[in-house]
């Protein structure tokens, strides 16, 4: 059984904090994917914790919202 996002966030050595989407903490994390793509949306298969340094993230609020929306549509578990 995959860990829930809640379990990953609770790992003390990671020092994570939930900034948004607390209602989704019971989502299973099936895989961790690292991406610096401007549009990683086509690649998740569902349940991924997508990690990025944010170097290629858009700077406009609307573009960021669209970026996150594409991950939501791909059923990614979370973005870090």
Coordinates of N, CA, C and O in Angstrom, one line a residue:
X1 N 0.8 -1.2 0.0 CA 0.0 0.0 0.0 C 0.9 1.2 0.0 O 1.8 1.4 0.8
X2 N 0.7 2.2 -0.9 CA 1.5 3.4 -1.0 C 1.3 4.3 0.2 O 0.2 4.3 0.8
X3 N 2.3 5.1 0.6 CA 2.1 6.0 1.7 C 1.1 7.1 1.2 O 1.0 7.4 0.1
X4 N 0.4 7.7 2.2 CA -0.4 8.8 1.9 C 0.4 10.1 1.9 O 1.5 10.1 2.5
X5 N 0.0 11.1 1.3 CA 0.7 12.4 1.3 C 0.9 12.9 2.7 O 1.9 13.4 3.1
X6 N -0.1 12.6 3.5 CA 0.0 13.0 5.0 C 1.2 12.3 5.6 O 1.9 12.9 6.4
X7 N 1.5 11.1 5.3 CA 2.6 10.3 5.8 C 4.0 10.9 5.4 O 4.9 11.0 6.2
X8 N 4.0 11.3 4.1 CA 5.2 11.9 3.6 C 5.5 13.3 4.3 O 6.6 13.6 4.7
X9 N 4.5 14.1 4.4 CA 4.6 15.4 5.0 C 5.0 15.3 6.5 O 5.8 16.2 7.0
X10 N 4.6 14.3 7.1 CA 4.9 14.1 8.6 C 6.3 13.6 8.9 O 6.7 13.6 10.0
X11 N 7.1 13.3 7.8 CA 8.5 12.8 8.1 C 9.3 14.0 8.6 O 9.5 15.0 7.9
X12 N 9.8 13.9 9.8 CA 10.4 15.1 10.4 C 11.7 15.5 9.7 O 12.0 16.7 9.7
X13 N 12.5 14.6 9.2 CA 13.7 14.9 8.5 C 13.5 15.8 7.3 O 14.5 16.4 6.8
X14 N 12.3 15.7 6.7 CA 12.1 16.5 5.4 C 11.8 17.9 5.7 O 11.9 18.8 4.8
X15 N 11.2 18.2 6.8 CA 10.9 19.6 7.2 C 9.9 20.2 6.2 O 10.0 21.4 5.9
X16 N 8.9 19.5 5.8 CA 7.9 19.9 4.9 C 6.7 20.7 5.6 O 6.4 20.4 6.7
X17 N 6.1 21.5 4.9 CA 4.9 22.2 5.3 C 3.9 22.2 4.2 O 4.2 22.4 3.0
X18 N 2.6 22.1 4.6 CA 1.5 22.1 3.6 C 1.1 23.6 3.4 O 0.7 24.2 4.4
X19 N 1.2 24.1 2.2 CA 0.9 25.5 1.9 C -0.5 25.6 1.3 O -1.1 26.7 1.3
X20 N -1.0 24.6 0.6 CA -2.3 24.6 0.0 C -2.7 23.1 -0.2 O -1.9 22.2 -0.2
X21 N -4.0 22.9 -0.3 CA -4.5 21.6 -0.6 C -4.6 20.6 0.5 O -4.5 19.4 0.3
X22 N -4.7 21.1 1.8 CA -4.7 20.2 2.9 C -5.8 19.2 2.8 O -5.7 18.1 3.4
X23 N -6.8 19.5 2.1 CA -7.9 18.5 2.0 C -7.5 17.2 1.2 O -8.2 16.2 1.2
X24 N -6.4 17.3 0.5 CA -5.9 16.2 -0.3 C -4.8 15.4 0.4 O -4.2 14.5 -0.3
X25 N -4.6 15.5 1.7 CA -3.5 14.8 2.4 C -3.7 13.3 2.5 O -2.7 12.6 2.8
X26 N -4.9 12.8 2.2 CA -5.0 11.4 2.2 C -4.8 10.7 0.9 O -5.0 9.5 0.7
X27 N -4.4 11.5 -0.1 CA -4.1 10.9 -1.4 C -2.9 10.0 -1.3 O -1.9 10.3 -0.7
X28 N -2.9 8.9 -2.0 CA -1.7 8.0 -2.0 C -0.6 8.5 -2.9 O -0.9 9.1 -3.9
X29 N 0.6 8.4 -2.5 CA 1.8 8.8 -3.3 C 2.3 7.5 -3.9 O 2.9 6.7 -3.2
X30 N 2.1 7.3 -5.2 CA 2.6 6.1 -5.8 C 4.0 6.2 -6.4 O 4.6 5.2 -6.7
X31 N 4.4 7.4 -6.6 CA 5.7 7.6 -7.2 C 6.2 9.1 -7.0 O 5.4 9.9 -6.8
X32 N 7.5 9.3 -7.0 CA 8.0 10.6 -6.9 C 8.7 10.9 -8.3 O 9.5 10.1 -8.7
X33 N 8.3 12.0 -8.9 CA 8.9 12.4 -10.2 C 9.5 13.8 -10.0 O 9.0 14.7 -9.4
X34 N 10.7 13.9 -10.6 CA 11.4 15.2 -10.7 C 11.2 15.8 -12.1 O 11.4 15.1 -13.0
X35 N 10.8 17.1 -12.1 CA 10.6 17.7 -13.4 C 10.9 19.1 -13.4 O 10.5 19.9 -12.5
X36 N 11.6 19.6 -14.4 CA 11.9 21.0 -14.7 C 11.2 21.4 -16.0 O 11.5 22.5 -16.5
X37 N 10.3 20.6 -16.4 CA 9.6 21.0 -17.7 C 8.6 22.1 -17.4 O 8.0 22.2 -16.3
X38 N 8.4 23.0 -18.4 CA 7.4 24.0 -18.3 C 6.0 23.5 -18.3 O 5.1 24.1 -17.7
X39 N 5.8 22.3 -18.9 CA 4.5 21.6 -18.9 C 4.7 20.2 -18.6 O 4.8 19.4 -19.5
X40 N 4.8 19.7 -17.3 CA 4.9 18.3 -17.0 C 3.6 17.6 -17.1 O 3.6 16.4 -17.0
X41 N 2.5 18.3 -17.4 CA 1.2 17.7 -17.4 C 1.0 16.4 -18.2 O 0.3 15.5 -17.8
X42 N 1.6 16.3 -19.4 CA 1.4 15.1 -20.2 C 2.0 13.8 -19.6 O 1.7 12.7 -20.0
X43 N 2.9 13.9 -18.7 CA 3.7 12.8 -18.2 C 3.2 12.1 -17.0 O 3.4 10.9 -16.9
X44 N 2.6 12.7 -16.0 CA 2.2 12.0 -14.8 C 1.1 11.0 -15.2 O 0.3 11.2 -16.1
X45 N 1.1 9.9 -14.5 CA 0.1 8.8 -14.7 C -0.9 8.8 -13.6 O -1.9 8.0 -13.6
X46 N -0.7 9.6 -12.6 CA -1.6 9.7 -11.4 C -0.9 9.2 -10.2 O -0.2 8.2 -10.1
X47 N -1.0 10.0 -9.1 CA -0.5 9.7 -7.8 C 1.0 10.1 -7.6 O 1.6 9.8 -6.6
X48 N 1.5 10.9 -8.5 CA 2.9 11.3 -8.4 C 3.1 12.5 -7.4 O 2.2 13.4 -7.4
X49 N 4.1 12.5 -6.7 CA 4.6 13.7 -5.9 C 5.6 14.3 -6.9 O 6.7 13.8 -7.1
X50 N 5.2 15.4 -7.5 CA 6.1 16.1 -8.5 C 7.0 17.1 -7.8 O 6.5 18.0 -7.2
X51 N 8.3 16.9 -7.9 CA 9.2 17.8 -7.3 C 9.9 18.7 -8.4 O 10.2 18.2 -9.4
X52 N 10.1 19.9 -8.0 CA 10.7 20.8 -9.0 C 11.5 21.9 -8.2 O 11.2 22.2 -7.0
X53 N 12.6 22.4 -8.8 CA 13.3 23.5 -8.1 C 12.6 24.8 -8.4 O 12.8 25.8 -7.8
X54 N 11.7 24.8 -9.4 CA 10.9 26.0 -9.8 C 11.6 26.9 -10.8 O 11.2 27.9 -11.1
X55 N 12.8 26.5 -11.2 CA 13.6 27.3 -12.1 C 12.9 27.7 -13.4 O 13.0 28.8 -13.9
X56 N 12.0 26.8 -13.9 CA 11.3 27.1 -15.2 C 9.8 27.3 -15.0 O 9.1 27.4 -15.9
X57 N 9.5 27.5 -13.7 CA 8.0 27.8 -13.5 C 7.7 29.2 -14.0 O 8.6 30.1 -13.9
X58 N 6.5 29.5 -14.5 CA 6.1 30.8 -14.9 C 6.1 31.8 -13.7 O 5.9 31.3 -12.6
X59 N 6.3 33.0 -14.0 CA 6.3 34.0 -12.9 C 4.9 34.7 -12.8 O 4.7 35.3 -11.8
X60 N 4.1 34.7 -13.8 CA 2.8 35.3 -13.7 C 1.8 34.4 -12.9 O 1.8 33.2 -13.1
X61 N 1.0 35.0 -12.1 CA 0.0 34.2 -11.3 C -0.9 33.3 -12.2 O -1.1 32.1 -11.9
X62 N -1.4 33.9 -13.3 CA -2.3 33.1 -14.2 C -1.5 31.9 -14.8 O -2.1 30.8 -14.9
X63 N -0.3 32.1 -15.1 CA 0.5 31.0 -15.7 C 0.8 29.9 -14.6 O 0.8 28.7 -14.9
X64 N 1.0 30.3 -13.4 CA 1.3 29.4 -12.3 C 0.0 28.6 -12.1 O 0.0 27.4 -11.8
X65 N -1.1 29.2 -12.1 CA -2.4 28.6 -11.9 C -2.6 27.5 -13.0 O -3.1 26.4 -12.7
X66 N -2.3 27.9 -14.2 CA -2.5 26.9 -15.3 C -1.5 25.7 -15.1 O -1.9 24.6 -15.4
X67 N -0.3 26.0 -14.7 CA 0.7 24.9 -14.5 C 0.2 23.9 -13.5 O 0.2 22.7 -13.7
X68 N -0.3 24.5 -12.3 CA -0.9 23.6 -11.3 C -2.1 22.9 -11.8 O -2.3 21.7 -11.5
X69 N -2.9 23.6 -12.6 CA -4.1 23.0 -13.1 C -3.8 21.8 -14.0 O -4.6 20.8 -14.0
X70 N -2.8 21.9 -14.8 CA -2.4 20.7 -15.6 C -1.9 19.5 -14.8 O -2.2 18.4 -15.1
X71 N -1.3 19.8 -13.7 CA -0.9 18.7 -12.8 C -2.1 18.1 -12.1 O -2.2 16.9 -11.9
X72 N -3.1 18.9 -11.7 CA -4.3 18.4 -11.2 C -5.1 17.6 -12.2 O -5.6 16.5 -11.8
X73 N -5.2 18.0 -13.4 CA -5.8 17.3 -14.5 C -5.2 15.9 -14.7 O -5.8 14.9 -15.0
X74 N -3.8 15.9 -14.5 CA -3.1 14.6 -14.7 C -3.2 13.8 -13.4 O -2.6 12.7 -13.4
X75 N -3.9 14.2 -12.4 CA -4.0 13.5 -11.1 C -2.8 13.3 -10.4 O -2.6 12.3 -9.7
X76 N -1.8 14.2 -10.5 CA -0.6 14.2 -9.6 C -1.1 14.4 -8.2 O -2.1 15.1 -7.9
X77 N -0.4 13.7 -7.3 CA -0.8 13.8 -5.8 C -0.4 15.1 -5.2 O -1.2 15.6 -4.4
X78 N 0.7 15.7 -5.6 CA 1.2 16.9 -5.0 C 2.3 17.5 -5.8 O 2.9 16.8 -6.6
X79 N 2.6 18.8 -5.5 CA 3.7 19.5 -6.1 C 4.6 20.0 -5.0 O 4.1 20.6 -4.0
X80 N 5.9 19.7 -5.1 CA 6.8 20.2 -4.1 C 8.0 20.9 -4.7 O 8.3 20.7 -5.9

